[in-house]
XYZ file of C-alpha atoms in Angstrom:
539
model
C 6.327 10.944 13.280
C 6.091 9.114 16.557
C 3.718 5.690 16.379
C 2.956 3.707 18.996
C 2.918 -0.038 17.737
C 0.714 -2.925 19.187
C 2.531 -6.095 20.004
C 2.653 -9.368 22.010
C 5.408 -10.366 24.579
C 8.117 -13.140 23.669
C 8.687 -15.768 27.072
C 12.584 -16.204 26.242
C 13.735 -12.589 26.889
C 15.742 -13.033 29.658
C 19.153 -11.871 30.022
C 22.165 -14.028 30.823
C 25.530 -12.690 32.634
C 26.458 -10.130 29.752
C 22.803 -9.096 28.293
C 20.462 -10.817 25.950
C 21.697 -13.260 23.441
C 19.478 -15.415 20.906
C 20.264 -17.278 17.750
C 19.688 -14.325 14.597
C 16.682 -15.916 13.174
C 15.099 -15.661 16.442
C 15.933 -11.540 17.209
C 15.218 -11.410 13.517
C 11.009 -11.819 14.503
C 8.618 -9.404 14.249
C 9.107 -6.721 16.915
C 11.653 -9.221 18.982
C 14.441 -6.279 19.174
C 11.576 -3.863 19.777
C 10.031 -5.341 22.485
C 13.095 -6.124 24.206
C 14.667 -2.171 23.481
C 11.017 -0.811 24.834
C 11.378 -3.010 28.041
C 14.306 -1.282 28.652
C 13.225 1.964 28.375
C 10.304 1.162 30.599
C 12.214 0.290 33.227
C 14.761 3.409 33.090
C 11.644 5.254 32.956
C 11.890 9.480 32.410
C 14.484 9.616 29.362
C 14.043 13.088 28.855
C 17.859 14.643 29.031
C 19.269 11.185 28.900
C 22.592 10.451 26.639
C 23.394 6.624 25.622
C 26.020 5.171 23.924
C 25.079 2.601 20.614
C 27.777 0.518 18.349
C 28.300 -3.620 17.666
C 30.548 -5.963 16.592
C 29.653 -5.456 13.042
C 27.965 -8.975 13.391
C 24.791 -9.882 11.088
C 21.714 -8.011 11.617
C 23.793 -5.057 13.737
C 23.016 -2.657 11.363
C 19.030 -3.060 11.102
C 18.538 -3.261 14.937
C 20.944 -0.257 15.494
C 18.098 1.912 13.179
C 15.739 0.236 15.513
C 17.306 1.541 18.534
C 17.949 5.098 17.067
C 14.414 5.566 16.055
C 12.917 4.071 19.513
C 15.350 6.259 21.386
C 13.934 9.541 19.413
C 10.373 8.008 20.153
C 10.647 7.387 23.983
C 12.822 10.764 24.538
C 16.199 10.165 24.899
C 18.012 13.193 24.177
C 21.035 12.547 22.791
C 22.882 9.165 21.160
C 26.483 8.672 20.675
C 27.164 6.067 18.006
C 30.103 4.510 16.425
C 30.996 4.906 13.052
C 28.904 2.616 10.833
C 27.760 0.966 14.002
C 31.328 -0.090 14.920
C 32.333 -0.238 18.779
C 34.051 -2.479 20.964
C 32.883 -3.287 24.646
C 35.465 -1.667 26.065
C 35.672 1.306 23.860
C 31.946 1.787 24.826
C 32.539 1.277 28.599
C 35.020 4.259 28.175
C 32.541 6.633 25.948
C 30.024 6.029 28.453
C 32.363 7.037 31.408
C 34.302 9.970 29.636
C 30.829 11.865 28.303
C 28.990 10.932 31.474
C 26.342 9.138 29.372
C 23.511 7.275 31.591
C 24.554 4.135 29.871
C 24.817 2.290 26.375
C 23.988 -0.212 23.957
C 26.535 -2.665 22.531
C 25.231 -5.255 19.908
C 27.136 -8.165 20.246
C 27.327 -11.836 21.599
C 30.295 -11.452 22.283
C 32.887 -14.962 21.181
C 30.002 -16.487 19.761
C 29.784 -17.210 16.278
C 27.960 -14.670 13.764
C 25.770 -14.834 10.605
C 21.959 -15.343 9.677
C 22.289 -19.032 11.144
C 24.436 -17.990 14.384
C 23.963 -15.791 17.071
C 23.082 -12.473 17.785
C 22.983 -10.099 21.325
C 22.428 -6.811 22.809
C 24.587 -5.698 25.852
C 22.780 -3.062 28.228
C 25.208 -1.225 30.489
C 24.152 1.389 32.931
C 26.107 4.527 33.998
C 28.864 3.130 35.256
C 29.722 1.776 31.835
C 29.967 -1.654 33.208
C 26.628 -4.474 33.445
C 23.700 -3.878 35.117
C 22.590 -5.351 38.553
C 20.483 -8.476 38.369
C 17.670 -6.203 40.252
C 17.426 -4.286 37.035
C 17.875 -7.141 34.616
C 15.117 -8.657 36.518
C 12.654 -5.935 36.233
C 13.399 -5.743 32.395
C 12.312 -9.463 32.248
C 9.404 -8.625 33.877
C 8.195 -5.870 31.261
C 9.150 -8.253 28.524
C 6.402 -10.577 29.909
C 3.590 -8.051 29.844
C 4.686 -5.509 27.138
C 1.505 -4.644 24.927
C 3.069 -1.719 22.911
C 6.272 0.195 21.632
C 7.082 3.732 20.449
C 9.308 4.196 17.341
C 9.992 7.486 15.147
C 8.717 6.437 11.693
C 11.753 7.970 9.716
C 14.035 6.655 7.129
C 17.460 5.226 8.358
C 20.093 7.192 9.230
C 23.595 7.571 7.633
C 26.124 6.179 9.797
C 29.041 6.655 7.626
C 29.449 10.082 8.122
C 31.667 11.289 11.367
C 29.604 14.453 12.727
C 26.165 15.711 14.268
C 22.223 15.487 13.244
C 19.172 16.037 14.912
C 16.127 13.219 14.533
C 12.714 13.660 16.063
C 14.065 16.211 18.758
C 17.060 14.133 19.880
C 20.550 14.885 18.798
C 22.953 12.159 17.389
C 26.819 12.111 17.127
C 28.789 9.796 15.253
C 31.910 9.517 16.153
C 35.514 7.790 15.438
C 35.117 4.690 17.857
C 38.826 4.078 17.633
C 40.021 7.531 18.970
C 38.780 7.872 22.670
C 39.883 4.565 23.431
C 43.561 5.017 21.876
C 43.861 8.372 23.864
C 43.100 5.892 27.160
C 45.847 3.359 26.250
C 48.100 5.773 26.011
C 47.719 7.512 29.001
C 47.909 3.901 30.759
C 50.969 2.545 28.827
C 54.311 3.550 27.810
C 54.045 3.691 24.406
C 57.588 4.951 23.760
C 59.226 2.050 25.063
C 56.696 -0.532 23.775
C 57.745 1.450 20.332
C 61.534 0.886 20.599
C 60.712 -2.795 21.409
C 59.277 -3.018 17.709
C 62.379 -0.870 16.375
C 64.450 -3.769 17.904
C 62.995 -5.971 15.195
C 60.304 -7.676 18.035
C 57.674 -9.290 16.018
C 53.915 -9.868 17.138
C 50.805 -11.691 15.570
C 47.480 -10.218 16.456
C 44.522 -12.277 15.150
C 41.258 -10.067 15.601
C 39.352 -13.306 14.272
C 37.290 -10.608 11.683
C 35.995 -8.994 14.356
C 35.765 -5.426 15.663
C 39.145 -4.758 17.085
C 40.524 -5.167 13.584
C 40.431 -1.212 13.110
C 41.471 -0.288 16.667
C 44.768 -3.118 16.539
C 45.591 -1.519 12.925
C 45.626 1.794 14.532
C 47.328 1.122 17.623
C 49.910 -1.757 17.307
C 50.610 -1.029 13.062
C 50.277 2.891 12.914
C 51.637 4.249 16.231
C 53.777 1.657 17.891
C 55.373 0.429 14.797
C 54.533 -3.256 14.445
C 55.593 -4.347 10.870
C 52.459 -3.815 8.513
C 50.423 -7.132 8.371
C 51.475 -7.977 11.897
C 47.328 -7.650 12.674
C 45.529 -10.164 10.587
C 41.804 -10.854 10.193
C 41.522 -7.111 10.384
C 38.071 -6.579 8.658
C 35.118 -6.948 10.744
C 32.735 -9.336 8.936
C 29.000 -10.011 9.273
C 29.851 -13.766 9.947
C 33.548 -13.017 10.796
C 34.461 -14.823 7.896
C 32.972 -17.893 9.015
C 35.264 -17.810 12.075
C 34.061 -18.608 15.789
C 35.331 -15.058 17.486
C 36.609 -16.918 20.791
C 40.505 -16.364 21.511
C 41.085 -19.439 22.953
C 43.312 -22.921 21.548
C 40.590 -24.583 19.897
C 39.019 -21.754 18.053
C 41.519 -19.229 17.065
C 43.303 -22.286 15.831
C 45.186 -20.145 12.716
C 46.894 -18.239 15.557
C 47.709 -21.056 17.183
C 49.122 -23.061 14.463
C 51.190 -19.943 13.588
C 52.588 -19.324 17.159
C 53.652 -22.915 17.486
C 55.175 -23.548 14.302
C 58.937 -22.852 13.154
C 57.857 -19.408 11.792
C 56.088 -17.976 15.028
C 56.595 -14.556 15.992
C 57.979 -13.308 19.227
C 54.373 -12.461 20.646
C 50.801 -13.577 19.697
C 47.260 -12.375 20.807
C 43.665 -12.660 19.872
C 40.968 -10.645 20.635
C 36.913 -11.876 20.527
C 34.080 -10.536 18.374
C 33.586 -7.378 20.394
C 36.976 -6.658 21.981
C 36.677 -7.772 25.949
C 38.669 -11.330 25.781
C 42.184 -12.063 24.967
C 44.230 -14.697 24.419
C 48.091 -14.349 24.954
C 51.332 -16.754 23.223
C 54.925 -16.929 23.088
C 56.668 -19.073 20.903
C 55.580 -22.313 20.917
C 53.659 -21.431 24.765
C 50.250 -20.470 25.852
C 49.563 -18.779 28.682
C 46.345 -19.107 30.721
C 44.370 -16.710 31.662
C 44.627 -17.454 35.278
C 47.932 -16.970 35.203
C 47.915 -14.061 32.347
C 45.786 -12.454 35.417
C 48.476 -13.042 38.243
C 51.343 -11.971 35.775
C 50.199 -8.633 35.193
C 49.489 -8.600 38.794
C 52.905 -9.325 39.790
C 54.184 -6.928 37.203
C 51.998 -4.028 37.804
C 54.925 -1.602 38.973
C 56.367 -1.709 35.026
C 53.122 0.424 33.635
C 53.136 3.952 34.166
C 49.262 4.440 35.325
C 50.157 1.685 38.091
C 53.796 2.380 39.286
C 52.374 4.447 42.770
C 50.335 0.991 43.610
C 47.156 -0.880 43.365
C 44.276 -1.455 45.106
C 43.453 -4.899 44.926
C 42.826 -7.751 42.427
C 39.445 -9.736 42.411
C 38.905 -13.048 40.541
C 36.053 -15.126 39.868
C 35.941 -18.293 41.516
C 35.866 -20.380 38.883
C 39.615 -18.861 38.027
C 42.853 -20.362 39.147
C 43.828 -19.465 42.504
C 47.244 -18.210 41.240
C 46.708 -14.612 41.738
C 45.661 -15.061 45.403
C 49.358 -15.835 45.871
C 50.529 -12.785 44.263
C 48.177 -10.347 46.288
C 49.458 -12.065 49.423
C 52.861 -11.591 48.383
C 52.147 -8.021 47.456
C 50.005 -7.153 50.499
C 46.979 -5.955 48.415
C 43.255 -6.694 48.491
C 41.991 -9.784 46.977
C 38.439 -10.987 46.322
C 36.576 -13.957 44.670
C 32.947 -13.075 42.777
C 30.749 -15.337 40.868
C 31.192 -15.013 37.094
C 29.967 -12.081 35.365
C 31.655 -8.578 35.198
C 29.198 -6.796 36.919
C 30.363 -8.148 40.227
C 34.035 -6.539 39.886
C 32.249 -3.034 39.316
C 31.096 -2.396 43.114
C 34.743 -3.527 43.986
C 36.197 -0.712 41.688
C 33.953 1.959 42.319
C 34.561 1.551 45.977
C 38.350 1.711 45.592
C 38.993 -2.110 46.580
C 40.688 -3.300 43.310
C 42.476 -2.428 40.220
C 42.400 -5.416 38.118
C 39.937 -7.986 38.084
C 39.968 -11.060 35.566
C 37.987 -14.445 34.697
C 39.570 -17.943 33.182
C 37.254 -17.446 29.885
C 39.758 -15.185 28.722
C 38.677 -11.624 30.243
C 41.218 -9.126 31.783
C 40.719 -5.564 32.841
C 41.305 -3.099 35.032
C 39.755 -0.130 36.708
C 39.872 2.419 33.570
C 36.747 1.292 32.454
C 33.921 -1.038 34.057
C 34.278 -4.059 31.430
C 37.109 -6.601 30.235
C 39.238 -5.021 27.921
C 41.106 -7.189 25.070
C 43.505 -4.403 23.428
C 44.547 -3.344 27.078
C 45.804 -6.945 28.451
C 48.191 -7.408 25.005
C 49.286 -4.055 25.848
C 49.873 -4.866 29.377
C 51.926 -7.660 28.200
C 54.098 -5.650 25.677
C 54.907 -3.204 28.408
C 56.488 -5.771 30.512
C 57.813 -7.364 27.592
C 59.359 -4.034 26.513
C 60.389 -2.992 30.317
C 62.457 -6.801 30.869
C 63.849 -7.343 27.659
C 62.201 -11.368 28.779
C 60.199 -13.392 26.076
C 56.591 -14.614 26.848
C 57.857 -17.975 28.191
C 60.637 -16.737 30.268
C 58.466 -13.938 32.072
C 55.851 -16.835 32.516
C 58.592 -19.557 33.652
C 60.242 -17.114 36.452
C 56.676 -16.710 37.825
C 55.838 -20.330 38.364
C 59.689 -20.455 40.046
C 58.321 -17.717 42.216
C 55.006 -18.427 43.203
C 54.392 -22.465 42.109
C 52.146 -23.433 39.298
C 48.731 -24.053 39.273
C 47.723 -26.297 36.319
C 44.615 -25.337 35.460
C 42.107 -26.910 32.292
C 38.343 -25.643 31.666
C 36.239 -28.627 30.313
C 33.192 -27.570 28.192
C 30.157 -29.692 27.668
C 28.200 -27.728 24.970
C 24.543 -27.777 23.799
C 23.285 -29.914 26.851
C 19.428 -29.969 27.193
C 18.679 -27.504 29.999
C 16.249 -29.326 32.284
C 19.186 -32.371 31.846
C 21.836 -29.750 33.020
C 19.862 -28.326 35.589
C 18.974 -31.880 37.196
C 22.585 -32.767 36.876
C 23.715 -29.853 38.943
C 21.347 -30.423 41.844
C 22.358 -33.986 41.792
C 26.264 -32.709 42.525
C 24.728 -30.114 45.200
C 23.123 -32.873 46.989
C 25.868 -34.970 46.937
C 28.135 -32.014 48.409
C 27.569 -32.434 52.149
C 28.592 -35.937 52.119
C 31.411 -35.901 49.982
C 33.991 -34.592 52.869
C 37.030 -37.177 53.171
C 35.792 -38.443 49.967
C 38.898 -40.126 48.143
C 39.666 -41.541 44.913
C 42.879 -41.267 42.871
C 45.371 -40.601 45.419
C 43.156 -37.193 46.641
C 40.832 -36.848 49.633
C 38.372 -33.863 49.441
C 38.913 -31.613 52.411
C 35.236 -29.859 51.692
C 32.580 -29.500 49.262
C 30.143 -26.399 49.110
C 28.338 -24.101 46.924
C 30.147 -20.953 46.239
C 28.312 -18.191 47.614
C 29.756 -14.808 47.211
C 28.811 -12.042 49.795
C 29.074 -8.499 48.537
C 30.569 -6.063 50.893
C 29.410 -2.931 48.843
C 25.932 -3.483 48.656
C 25.618 -6.432 50.851
C 23.860 -8.542 48.289
C 24.462 -12.275 48.181
C 24.949 -14.259 45.070
C 25.314 -18.179 44.841
C 27.162 -19.201 41.696
C 28.592 -22.766 41.102
C 29.886 -25.817 42.976
C 33.275 -26.276 44.495
C 35.099 -29.451 45.552
C 38.580 -28.883 47.005
C 40.952 -31.588 48.298
C 43.316 -31.744 50.687
C 46.788 -30.636 48.626
C 45.146 -27.694 47.473
C 43.837 -28.937 44.379
C 40.349 -27.839 42.870
C 37.006 -28.716 40.615
C 34.154 -26.209 40.112
C 31.001 -27.058 38.435
C 28.815 -24.347 36.964
C 26.467 -23.850 33.855
C 27.674 -20.856 31.570
C 25.285 -17.868 30.840
C 26.708 -17.158 27.372
C 25.261 -19.677 24.909
C 22.118 -18.744 23.082
C 20.628 -22.087 23.079
C 20.986 -25.278 25.423
C 23.213 -25.158 28.325
C 26.733 -25.337 28.970
C 28.370 -27.473 31.684
C 31.541 -26.237 32.617
C 34.298 -28.078 34.474
C 37.140 -26.346 36.201
C 40.062 -28.393 37.007
C 43.107 -27.264 39.289
C 46.214 -28.347 40.604
C 48.814 -27.044 42.543
C 52.876 -27.634 42.351
C 55.341 -25.747 43.923
C 58.202 -27.320 42.172
C 57.111 -29.887 39.250
C 55.981 -26.968 37.090
C 57.019 -27.812 33.609
C 54.357 -30.866 32.907
C 51.583 -31.168 30.511
C 48.275 -29.715 32.169
C 46.423 -32.486 30.904
C 48.810 -35.067 32.205
C 48.715 -33.796 35.588
C 45.015 -33.513 36.133
C 44.140 -36.899 34.661
C 43.445 -38.100 38.065
C 41.306 -35.013 38.885
C 39.284 -34.963 35.993
C 38.346 -39.124 36.689
C 36.965 -37.544 40.084
C 35.011 -34.749 38.278
C 33.084 -37.215 35.787
C 32.681 -39.818 38.808
C 30.626 -37.165 40.802
C 29.272 -35.333 38.465
C 28.194 -38.507 36.589
C 28.167 -36.469 33.300
C 28.661 -39.597 30.898
C 25.647 -40.922 32.185
C 23.645 -38.329 32.542
C 24.314 -36.487 29.445
C 26.009 -39.309 26.956
C 28.712 -37.190 26.756
C 32.260 -38.839 27.268
C 34.534 -36.251 26.268
C 34.296 -32.211 26.075
C 33.150 -30.157 23.182
C 36.026 -27.544 24.097
C 38.941 -27.820 26.228
C 41.110 -24.672 27.406
């Protein structure tokens, strides 16, 4: 039943910060998935006795690719697979199942916040035994395998029925089909005060959760409506669809327009939230009020004592270099550890495992804690609901009081998408070459205090990683430039702007950052080098 199939390498199977992401039509090429999976199995080595978790966000081609992974796992000697019913499983739920079952790793088929469909994007996330992203040394080894692969192994059997929960055996491998929601719900119940949140909804509190036709719809309905008692219909776009119903499942002010329009209308709910395709990102809204991910991380950290699981204290907090410095002030006030890492969730894992941090987050709408080794969208939503239930304050009041206490870090990210990779690389090289001469440079009333490539020296494994370019000003303002590793084609140049104010806390962020934006464009030469005079996405 096991066949060895000859194949030829593809040259584009190098993983980004969170796995392999490519256009669906690229992945649908003959042996594309097979080559990639066999390369992973080759790097892992002896698979006898090993257990892996498998699931996905339900996007186009998930069903076919999961069947390939099942048959290849069996052929390569994997002993056990744990698979989400119908192939569904969110990224945070997958991380939890890996940890709970002491599995050797997992495969979540998702391109995260990218669109789905035959003309859109597909992805495969490979996690190791930590339930988190694999280190660069492993992903580099997998890439090297993809460049020289000549054959793969697969069981020649019919497709497996994934709709029926239960146990089965194929080709000497055991398979357990599980309810992908159940274990996750149990974990959330152990962290948060569900009774308090339930009383909040009983008092007439309303919410709107947009699952964006992605994988967290079933999770959200079970938790918010069935268990916590939010009014039926509070969860919208709850059915996972292969093309996400035409939506771009990225929970930000641009792509979650339906939710944003509702929350800024006169009929708004008390609380609004959205998750992305695979459930690891989140957006938080109040009535006619948006909370930036940077502020959200800082506010959650400042209010950790309201959460039962954290009431006895937390180790510390970490943020990506591109995320605003708001949480740094909170860490100092609470006298807890504080770390700044490159973009990529894998950099948080060492800090969690060594008990240096409990919370972490990125400005790209990802927040999480050491309960798993991935960011977790619903966890962040429940955290906010728990704070609201404990304080009886609105989202806007909680955020405004935070600014009054710590000052406000005005913060906006500008994405210039679909840039030719060669052009983007040369642009970043040009900025880096300018950095040594920028100290003392003045424009628009701002003076550069220092400019440098961001380099992270891991305190656990002592590795060193360069990620992004930073320009700091004498008043505490910042510009950060970096290339995104989460797209499926071309390059995205991301420009992060930050300006701090201790007293002027209720201004429009874009207005407050106008001068710094001009400086950022002047230094980077983005208009001249890319032809783009405006960002494609502003968040």
